[in-house]
Structure formats: structure tokens, C-alpha cells
PDB file of C-alpha atoms in Angstrom:
ATOM      1  CA  MET A   1      11.237 -24.710 -13.961  1.00  0.00           C
ATOM      2  CA  VAL A   2      13.479 -26.059 -11.245  1.00  0.00           C
ATOM      3  CA  ARG A   3      11.480 -28.175  -8.779  1.00  0.00           C
ATOM      4  CA  GLY A   4       9.608 -25.730  -6.526  1.00  0.00           C
ATOM      5  CA  VAL A   5      10.947 -22.652  -8.398  1.00  0.00           C
ATOM      6  CA  SER A   6       9.258 -20.970 -11.367  1.00  0.00           C
ATOM      7  CA  PHE A   7       8.878 -17.562 -13.003  1.00  0.00           C
ATOM      8  CA  HIS A   8       5.644 -15.724 -13.693  1.00  0.00           C
ATOM      9  CA  PRO A   9       4.412 -12.291 -15.033  1.00  0.00           C
ATOM     10  CA  ASP A  10       3.938  -9.714 -12.269  1.00  0.00           C
ATOM     11  CA  PRO A  11       0.175  -9.156 -12.083  1.00  0.00           C
ATOM     12  CA  LEU A  12       0.824  -5.439 -11.544  1.00  0.00           C
ATOM     13  CA  ASN A  13       3.275  -5.156 -14.444  1.00  0.00           C
ATOM     14  CA  TYR A  14       3.183  -7.792 -17.163  1.00  0.00           C
ATOM     15  CA  SER A  15       6.513  -6.619 -18.569  1.00  0.00           C
ATOM     16  CA  ASN A  16       8.125  -7.743 -15.331  1.00  0.00           C
ATOM     17  CA  GLN A  17       8.645 -11.347 -14.152  1.00  0.00           C
ATOM     18  CA  VAL A  18       8.814 -12.550 -10.560  1.00  0.00           C
ATOM     19  CA  MET A  19      10.337 -15.719  -9.097  1.00  0.00           C
ATOM     20  CA  ARG A  20       7.950 -18.006  -7.275  1.00  0.00           C
ATOM     21  CA  ILE A  21       8.935 -20.582  -4.699  1.00  0.00           C
ATOM     22  CA  SER A  22       6.256 -23.187  -3.949  1.00  0.00           C
ATOM     23  CA  SER A  23       6.013 -25.822  -1.162  1.00  0.00           C
ATOM     24  CA  LYS A  24       3.356 -28.482  -0.697  1.00  0.00           C
ATOM     25  CA  THR A  25       2.347 -31.213   1.707  1.00  0.00           C
ATOM     26  CA  ASP A  26      -0.429 -33.690   2.495  1.00  0.00           C
ATOM     27  CA  GLY A  27       0.695 -33.833   6.117  1.00  0.00           C
ATOM     28  CA  THR A  28       3.127 -36.754   5.636  1.00  0.00           C
ATOM     29  CA  PRO A  29       6.915 -36.525   5.480  1.00  0.00           C
ATOM     30  CA  ALA A  30       7.020 -38.579   2.252  1.00  0.00           C
ATOM     31  CA  ASN A  31       4.735 -36.137   0.407  1.00  0.00           C
ATOM     32  CA  THR A  32       6.114 -32.895   1.755  1.00  0.00           C
ATOM     33  CA  ARG A  33       8.237 -30.690  -0.510  1.00  0.00           C
ATOM     34  CA  GLN A  34       9.937 -27.647   0.901  1.00  0.00           C
ATOM     35  CA  THR A  35      11.774 -25.134  -1.316  1.00  0.00           C
ATOM     36  CA  GLN A  36      14.903 -22.988  -0.891  1.00  0.00           C
ATOM     37  CA  VAL A  37      16.854 -20.636  -3.137  1.00  0.00           C
ATOM     38  CA  CYS A  38      20.427 -19.761  -2.069  1.00  0.00           C
ATOM     39  CA  HIS A  39      23.166 -17.400  -3.242  1.00  0.00           C
ATOM     40  CA  LYS A  40      26.909 -17.493  -2.606  1.00  0.00           C
ATOM     41  CA  ARG A  41      28.303 -17.294   0.884  1.00  0.00           C
ATOM     42  CA  LYS A  42      30.051 -13.881   0.720  1.00  0.00           C
ATOM     43  CA  TYR A  43      27.773 -11.343   2.463  1.00  0.00           C
ATOM     44  CA  HIS A  44      28.472  -9.598   5.756  1.00  0.00           C
ATOM     45  CA  GLU A  45      28.096  -5.868   6.507  1.00  0.00           C
ATOM     46  CA  GLY A  46      25.934  -3.577   4.420  1.00  0.00           C
ATOM     47  CA  THR A  47      22.300  -3.337   3.332  1.00  0.00           C
ATOM     48  CA  TYR A  48      20.162  -6.394   2.480  1.00  0.00           C
ATOM     49  CA  ALA A  49      16.822  -5.831   0.731  1.00  0.00           C
ATOM     50  CA  ALA A  50      14.102  -7.749  -1.109  1.00  0.00           C
ATOM     51  CA  ARG A  51      10.604  -7.161  -2.439  1.00  0.00           C
ATOM     52  CA  VAL A  52       8.499 -10.233  -1.612  1.00  0.00           C
ATOM     53  CA  TYR A  53       4.867 -11.301  -1.841  1.00  0.00           C
ATOM     54  CA  PHE A  54       3.569 -13.091   1.246  1.00  0.00           C
ATOM     55  CA  ASN A  55       0.476 -15.277   1.173  1.00  0.00           C
ATOM     56  CA  ASP A  56      -1.862 -15.940   4.069  1.00  0.00           C
ATOM     57  CA  LYS A  57      -3.732 -18.759   2.281  1.00  0.00           C
ATOM     58  CA  PRO A  58      -2.649 -21.813   0.264  1.00  0.00           C
ATOM     59  CA  GLN A  59      -2.797 -21.709  -3.518  1.00  0.00           C
ATOM     60  CA  TYR A  60      -5.033 -24.774  -3.268  1.00  0.00           C
ATOM     61  CA  GLY A  61      -6.107 -27.297  -0.665  1.00  0.00           C
ATOM     62  CA  PRO A  62      -7.127 -26.908   3.026  1.00  0.00           C
ATOM     63  CA  ASP A  63      -5.614 -24.081   5.072  1.00  0.00           C
ATOM     64  CA  GLY A  64      -4.052 -24.118   8.545  1.00  0.00           C
ATOM     65  CA  ASP A  65      -0.548 -25.506   8.233  1.00  0.00           C
ATOM     66  CA  GLY A  66       2.289 -23.795  10.067  1.00  0.00           C
ATOM     67  CA  ILE A  67       4.058 -22.232   7.106  1.00  0.00           C
ATOM     68  CA  VAL A  68       7.171 -19.978   7.167  1.00  0.00           C
ATOM     69  CA  GLU A  69       7.899 -17.573   4.274  1.00  0.00           C
ATOM     70  CA  THR A  70      11.385 -16.147   4.483  1.00  0.00           C
ATOM     71  CA  PHE A  71      14.213 -13.803   3.438  1.00  0.00           C
ATOM     72  CA  TYR A  72      17.436 -14.309   5.393  1.00  0.00           C
ATOM     73  CA  ALA A  73      21.225 -14.669   5.550  1.00  0.00           C
ATOM     74  CA  ILE A  74      23.013 -17.551   7.196  1.00  0.00           C
ATOM     75  CA  SER A  75      26.331 -19.304   7.759  1.00  0.00           C
ATOM     76  CA  PRO A  76      26.948 -23.006   8.658  1.00  0.00           C
ATOM     77  CA  LEU A  77      26.873 -24.031  12.314  1.00  0.00           C
ATOM     78  CA  GLU A  78      30.205 -25.802  12.681  1.00  0.00           C
ATOM     79  CA  SER A  79      29.443 -27.222  16.141  1.00  0.00           C
ATOM     80  CA  PRO A  80      26.698 -26.827  18.807  1.00  0.00           C
ATOM     81  CA  LEU A  81      26.772 -23.306  20.301  1.00  0.00           C
ATOM     82  CA  ASP A  82      29.616 -22.322  17.957  1.00  0.00           C
ATOM     83  CA  PRO A  83      30.230 -18.592  18.661  1.00  0.00           C
ATOM     84  CA  ALA A  84      31.488 -18.074  15.072  1.00  0.00           C
ATOM     85  CA  TYR A  85      27.950 -18.321  13.668  1.00  0.00           C
ATOM     86  CA  SER A  86      25.855 -15.748  11.885  1.00  0.00           C
ATOM     87  CA  GLU A  87      22.124 -15.666  10.898  1.00  0.00           C
ATOM     88  CA  MET A  88      19.665 -12.874  10.288  1.00  0.00           C
ATOM     89  CA  ASP A  89      16.026 -13.652   9.449  1.00  0.00           C
ATOM     90  CA  PHE A  90      12.771 -12.205   8.213  1.00  0.00           C
ATOM     91  CA  GLU A  91      10.235 -15.050   8.750  1.00  0.00           C
ATOM     92  CA  TYR A  92       6.517 -14.620   8.066  1.00  0.00           C
ATOM     93  CA  LEU A  93       4.158 -17.162   9.682  1.00  0.00           C
ATOM     94  CA  ALA A  94       0.955 -16.856   7.724  1.00  0.00           C
ATOM     95  CA  ASN A  95      -0.961 -19.072  10.171  1.00  0.00           C
ATOM     96  CA  GLY A  96       0.904 -18.002  13.286  1.00  0.00           C
ATOM     97  CA  GLY A  97       3.050 -20.228  15.462  1.00  0.00           C
ATOM     98  CA  TRP A  98       6.014 -20.128  17.863  1.00  0.00           C
ATOM     99  CA  GLY A  99       3.653 -18.690  20.495  1.00  0.00           C
ATOM    100  CA  GLU A 100       1.929 -16.188  18.185  1.00  0.00           C
ATOM    101  CA  GLY A 101      -1.642 -16.120  16.890  1.00  0.00           C
ATOM    102  CA  ASP A 102      -3.104 -15.824  13.411  1.00  0.00           C
ATOM    103  CA  HIS A 103      -0.198 -14.057  11.738  1.00  0.00           C
ATOM    104  CA  ALA A 104       3.327 -13.142  12.804  1.00  0.00           C
ATOM    105  CA  LEU A 105       6.503 -11.815  11.258  1.00  0.00           C
ATOM    106  CA  PHE A 106       9.659 -12.468  13.197  1.00  0.00           C
ATOM    107  CA  ALA A 107      12.948 -10.552  12.834  1.00  0.00           C
ATOM    108  CA  THR A 108      15.531 -12.746  14.456  1.00  0.00           C
ATOM    109  CA  SER A 109      19.294 -12.235  14.848  1.00  0.00           C
ATOM    110  CA  TRP A 110      21.263 -15.259  15.969  1.00  0.00           C
ATOM    111  CA  GLU A 111      24.435 -15.493  18.003  1.00  0.00           C
ATOM    112  CA  THR A 112      24.338 -19.308  17.925  1.00  0.00           C
ATOM    113  CA  PHE A 113      22.203 -22.327  18.871  1.00  0.00           C
ATOM    114  CA  GLN A 114      22.202 -25.987  19.848  1.00  0.00           C
ATOM    115  CA  LEU A 115      19.662 -28.462  18.470  1.00  0.00           C
ATOM    116  CA  LYS A 116      19.619 -31.052  21.280  1.00  0.00           C
ATOM    117  CA  PRO A 117      18.700 -29.971  23.811  1.00  0.00           C
ATOM    118  CA  TRP A 118      17.225 -26.970  21.961  1.00  0.00           C
ATOM    119  CA  THR A 119      19.233 -23.929  23.142  1.00  0.00           C
ATOM    120  CA  PRO A 120      18.701 -20.707  21.155  1.00  0.00           C
ATOM    121  CA  VAL A 121      20.946 -17.684  21.667  1.00  0.00           C
ATOM    122  CA  ASN A 122      19.277 -14.858  19.759  1.00  0.00           C
ATOM    123  CA  ALA A 123      17.393 -11.581  19.763  1.00  0.00           C
ATOM    124  CA  TYR A 124      13.975 -11.305  18.111  1.00  0.00           C
ATOM    125  CA  ASP A 125      10.932  -9.110  17.652  1.00  0.00           C
ATOM    126  CA  ALA A 126       7.513 -10.070  16.223  1.00  0.00           C
ATOM    127  CA  THR A 127       4.695  -8.125  14.592  1.00  0.00           C
ATOM    128  CA  ARG A 128       1.209  -9.660  14.606  1.00  0.00           C
ATOM    129  CA  ASN A 129      -0.358  -8.018  11.554  1.00  0.00           C
ATOM    130  CA  SER A 130      -1.217  -9.686   8.265  1.00  0.00           C
ATOM    131  CA  LEU A 131       1.367  -8.922   5.574  1.00  0.00           C
ATOM    132  CA  GLN A 132      -0.643 -10.479   2.717  1.00  0.00           C
ATOM    133  CA  GLY A 133       0.654  -8.973  -0.532  1.00  0.00           C
ATOM    134  CA  TRP A 134       3.842  -7.168  -1.607  1.00  0.00           C
ATOM    135  CA  ASN A 135       6.342  -6.049   1.075  1.00  0.00           C
ATOM    136  CA  THR A 136       9.741  -4.398   0.880  1.00  0.00           C
ATOM    137  CA  LEU A 137      12.142  -5.788   3.527  1.00  0.00           C
ATOM    138  CA  VAL A 138      15.356  -4.000   4.326  1.00  0.00           C
ATOM    139  CA  LEU A 139      18.095  -4.994   6.826  1.00  0.00           C
ATOM    140  CA  GLN A 140      20.956  -2.656   7.709  1.00  0.00           C
ATOM    141  CA  VAL A 141      24.050  -4.337   9.181  1.00  0.00           C
ATOM    142  CA  SER A 142      26.583  -1.781  10.404  1.00  0.00           C
ATOM    143  CA  ASP A 143      28.357  -0.434  13.533  1.00  0.00           C
ATOM    144  CA  ASN A 144      27.354  -3.452  15.681  1.00  0.00           C
ATOM    145  CA  LYS A 145      23.639  -2.892  14.968  1.00  0.00           C
ATOM    146  CA  LEU A 146      21.100  -4.842  12.943  1.00  0.00           C
ATOM    147  CA  ARG A 147      18.056  -2.752  11.926  1.00  0.00           C
ATOM    148  CA  TYR A 148      15.089  -4.448  10.303  1.00  0.00           C
ATOM    149  CA  PHE A 149      12.562  -2.432   8.223  1.00  0.00           C
ATOM    150  CA  ILE A 150       9.171  -3.483   6.784  1.00  0.00           C
ATOM    151  CA  ASN A 151       7.851  -1.175   4.041  1.00  0.00           C
ATOM    152  CA  GLY A 152      10.026   1.694   5.257  1.00  0.00           C
ATOM    153  CA  GLU A 153       9.131   1.366   8.943  1.00  0.00           C
ATOM    154  CA  LEU A 154      11.765   0.370  11.530  1.00  0.00           C
ATOM    155  CA  PHE A 155      10.543  -2.899  12.986  1.00  0.00           C
ATOM    156  CA  ALA A 156      13.426  -4.250  15.090  1.00  0.00           C
ATOM    157  CA  GLU A 157      16.913  -3.237  16.200  1.00  0.00           C
ATOM    158  CA  HIS A 158      19.392  -5.718  17.668  1.00  0.00           C
ATOM    159  CA  GLY A 159      22.841  -5.053  19.068  1.00  0.00           C
ATOM    160  CA  SER A 160      26.368  -6.320  19.340  1.00  0.00           C
ATOM    161  CA  LYS A 161      25.605  -9.572  21.215  1.00  0.00           C
ATOM    162  CA  VAL A 162      24.017 -11.040  18.045  1.00  0.00           C
ATOM    163  CA  TYR A 163      26.024  -9.110  15.430  1.00  0.00           C
ATOM    164  CA  PRO A 164      27.265 -11.382  12.599  1.00  0.00           C
ATOM    165  CA  GLU A 165      30.910 -12.514  12.774  1.00  0.00           C
ATOM    166  CA  VAL A 166      31.283 -14.456   9.548  1.00  0.00           C
ATOM    167  CA  ALA A 167      30.190 -14.290   5.893  1.00  0.00           C
ATOM    168  CA  MET A 168      26.731 -15.568   5.038  1.00  0.00           C
ATOM    169  CA  SER A 169      24.702 -16.671   2.019  1.00  0.00           C
ATOM    170  CA  ILE A 170      21.464 -14.870   1.026  1.00  0.00           C
ATOM    171  CA  ASN A 171      18.437 -17.161   0.912  1.00  0.00           C
ATOM    172  CA  PHE A 172      14.734 -17.467   0.484  1.00  0.00           C
ATOM    173  CA  ASN A 173      12.794 -20.527   1.566  1.00  0.00           C
ATOM    174  CA  LEU A 174       9.280 -21.710   2.224  1.00  0.00           C
ATOM    175  CA  TRP A 175       8.969 -24.396   4.853  1.00  0.00           C
ATOM    176  CA  PHE A 176       6.510 -26.133   7.156  1.00  0.00           C
ATOM    177  CA  ILE A 177       6.580 -26.191  10.958  1.00  0.00           C
ATOM    178  CA  PRO A 178       6.333 -29.982  11.616  1.00  0.00           C
ATOM    179  CA  GLU A 179       4.491 -29.591  14.896  1.00  0.00           C
ATOM    180  CA  GLN A 180       1.792 -27.442  13.205  1.00  0.00           C
ATOM    181  CA  THR A 181       1.023 -29.507  10.120  1.00  0.00           C
ATOM    182  CA  VAL A 182      -2.712 -30.023   9.605  1.00  0.00           C
ATOM    183  CA  GLN A 183      -3.718 -33.698   9.823  1.00  0.00           C
ATOM    184  CA  HIS A 184      -5.618 -33.766   6.486  1.00  0.00           C
ATOM    185  CA  PRO A 185      -4.846 -36.153   3.575  1.00  0.00           C
ATOM    186  CA  GLU A 186      -5.585 -33.553   0.845  1.00  0.00           C
ATOM    187  CA  MET A 187      -2.525 -32.043  -0.852  1.00  0.00           C
ATOM    188  CA  ARG A 188      -2.109 -28.239  -0.432  1.00  0.00           C
ATOM    189  CA  GLN A 189       0.421 -25.837  -1.867  1.00  0.00           C
ATOM    190  CA  TYR A 190       1.655 -22.452  -0.716  1.00  0.00           C
ATOM    191  CA  PHE A 191       3.787 -19.951  -2.624  1.00  0.00           C
ATOM    192  CA  GLN A 192       5.874 -16.850  -2.052  1.00  0.00           C
ATOM    193  CA  ASP A 193       6.928 -14.509  -4.882  1.00  0.00           C
ATOM    194  CA  ILE A 194      10.175 -12.520  -5.038  1.00  0.00           C
ATOM    195  CA  ASP A 195      10.363  -9.496  -7.317  1.00  0.00           C
ATOM    196  CA  TRP A 196      13.991  -8.535  -6.583  1.00  0.00           C
ATOM    197  CA  VAL A 197      16.826  -8.905  -4.103  1.00  0.00           C
ATOM    198  CA  TYR A 198      19.452  -6.213  -3.549  1.00  0.00           C
ATOM    199  CA  PHE A 199      22.669  -5.979  -1.502  1.00  0.00           C
ATOM    200  CA  SER A 200      25.011  -3.007  -1.022  1.00  0.00           C
ATOM    201  CA  LYS A 201      28.323  -3.902   0.590  1.00  0.00           C
ATOM    202  CA  ASP A 202      29.545  -1.759   3.489  1.00  0.00           C
ATOM    203  CA  THR A 203      26.858   0.794   2.859  1.00  0.00           C
ATOM    204  CA  VAL A 204      23.801   1.792   4.884  1.00  0.00           C
ATOM    205  CA  LEU A 205      20.781   2.583   2.691  1.00  0.00           C
ATOM    206  CA  ASN A 206      17.199   3.239   3.676  1.00  0.00           C
ATOM    207  CA  THR A 207      14.132   1.734   1.923  1.00  0.00           C
ATOM    208  CA  GLN A 208      13.629   4.732  -0.353  1.00  0.00           C
ATOM    209  CA  GLN A 209      17.277   4.748  -1.432  1.00  0.00           C
ATOM    210  CA  VAL A 210      17.177   1.002  -2.187  1.00  0.00           C
ATOM    211  CA  THR A 211      13.991   1.271  -4.296  1.00  0.00           C
ATOM    212  CA  LYS A 212      15.446   4.178  -6.240  1.00  0.00           C
ATOM    213  CA  LYS A 213      18.614   2.146  -7.045  1.00  0.00           C
ATOM    214  CA  VAL A 214      16.471  -0.795  -8.159  1.00  0.00           C
ATOM    215  CA  ALA A 215      14.376   1.507 -10.329  1.00  0.00           C
ATOM    216  CA  VAL A 216      17.535   2.846 -12.074  1.00  0.00           C
ATOM    217  CA  LEU A 217      18.663  -0.723 -12.803  1.00  0.00           C
ATOM    218  CA  ARG A 218      15.296  -1.505 -14.313  1.00  0.00           C
ATOM    219  CA  GLU A 219      15.318   1.667 -16.410  1.00  0.00           C
ATOM    220  CA  ASN A 220      18.655   0.501 -17.821  1.00  0.00           C
ATOM    221  CA  ASN A 221      17.370  -3.075 -18.407  1.00  0.00           C
ATOM    222  CA  VAL A 222      19.750  -4.625 -15.945  1.00  0.00           C
ATOM    223  CA  ALA A 223      18.141  -7.950 -15.017  1.00  0.00           C
ATOM    224  CA  GLN A 224      21.070  -9.199 -12.864  1.00  0.00           C
ATOM    225  CA  ARG A 225      24.381  -7.703 -11.699  1.00  0.00           C
ATOM    226  CA  ASP A 226      26.752  -9.088  -9.068  1.00  0.00           C
ATOM    227  CA  THR A 227      29.581  -6.765  -8.064  1.00  0.00           C
ATOM    228  CA  VAL A 228      30.126  -8.277  -4.600  1.00  0.00           C
ATOM    229  CA  PRO A 229      33.559  -9.922  -4.437  1.00  0.00           C
ATOM    230  CA  ASP A 230      33.995 -13.462  -3.159  1.00  0.00           C
ATOM    231  CA  TRP A 231      34.952 -13.734   0.501  1.00  0.00           C
ATOM    232  CA  SER A 232      38.633 -14.228   1.117  1.00  0.00           C
ATOM    233  CA  PRO A 233      39.347 -17.054   1.495  1.00  0.00           C
ATOM    234  CA  LYS A 234      36.457 -18.084  -0.767  1.00  0.00           C
ATOM    235  CA  HIS A 235      33.717 -20.069   0.978  1.00  0.00           C
ATOM    236  CA  GLU A 236      31.776 -23.006  -0.431  1.00  0.00           C
ATOM    237  CA  ASP A 237      28.197 -22.207  -1.322  1.00  0.00           C
ATOM    238  CA  TYR A 238      25.777 -22.960   1.498  1.00  0.00           C
ATOM    239  CA  CYS A 239      22.137 -24.074   1.611  1.00  0.00           C
ATOM    240  CA  SER A 240      20.743 -25.119   4.990  1.00  0.00           C
ATOM    241  CA  LEU A 241      17.326 -26.640   4.250  1.00  0.00           C
TER     242      LEU A 241
END
């Protein structure tokens, strides 16, 4: 096990294993561990998809922290408000936050941002339902449109103003919102499971088409296959946490 990353049998299919990312805190910076998994920076237009398990409650310890469970693509921000920046996010807030209540899932497409003073340039939509359990997330990036789907339903559509300009890495992470950390000394741990992640370059696929392609790979015992060429010129791998 890499720190914060482990593999476990799928409770619904013990012949299958899922990747688990775990993050924990006791409310102090010194004892907070956040976890991120990144892939190469070479993705742009096409279809992004993942099957993920979101949790509304911690694995152990007191509940209530602002926790963000994610699937997203991102590039480095070379300078504040850099226009050549790309980021596309699914972010599930199990305990709410960012102006939302008990639960929220944000689909956010970024043109750029500045940290100080905080200046976001993005488009976003939020759903306020619990997504506890398995969910299939699909993002279509084509023809100056970004279309976000949750379990086959169109959730958000964003346009050319926030369309990605540069290659991105594909990532999952599990992190805490500092302003919403519960002031309690007991350690608590949250986790998110990932069954699979899939990308089809320069192709628009719907949720049913993606799941069929994943099923065929499983039937042929293909555990991992990467046919996406490196970006030209090749980019350094990028993790942002």
C-alpha cells in the first residue's frame, strides 16, 4: 500500500478489486493527511469517465468535516490569471460547503484563477442530493462544450469561455476544506473508492457506451491499457495537491 492508497475486494463482486484513497485528520495541520492519485499530463479533448464510490460519513471518528471527494483533470497554473490554463472537476462535498447545505456535487470548468486576492474565473453547477454509493461520472469535451453526466443524466453544460486550451493530467483526490474542519481532537478517516477510469481521445461517448467498453475490457481480462499518446512536446507529470 502506498500511503493513503490501497486496494480492496469489491463488496459487490469479490473477483474485482477497487482502489481506495483515504484521508484523515484530527483537526490540526500536523496530523492531517490528504491523498491524491495522478496520471500523465496528456489529456485534452474526448470522453473522461470513472466509476467511483462516494461516502457521506467517515470510516471512523466524528463526522462533520468539510471533505471533498473528486475526479478531475488539471494543468499547472503558470501565473495568476494565466489564460492558458485548463481544469475540469467533479467534486463531491459529503458534508456540504462552499455555500451549499448537507451534500453537494459541483461540476466546475475553469478558465483561470488567482489565489491572492481570490479571483475565480469559471463556470459551475451544483446538485444538492446525497450521492452515497457507486456513481458513474462522464465528461464529454468536444466542439467547445463540456458536458457533465452523473449516472447517465446530463448534469451540467459549459461553453467556450471555459473550454480547456492545454493538456491536463487525470486525477483523483480526497481533501479537507480548512475552514470547515471540525474542532475535535479525535482522529477520523474518510475514503473514496475507484472501480475504473476510462478515457477515449477525440471521441464523444455516452455513459452506456463507456460502460459497454469497460465491460468488454473486463471480459477480456484487460486490467490496464494505455493507448493515449504523450502530448507533443511531452509534458512533465503533474500533481497539484
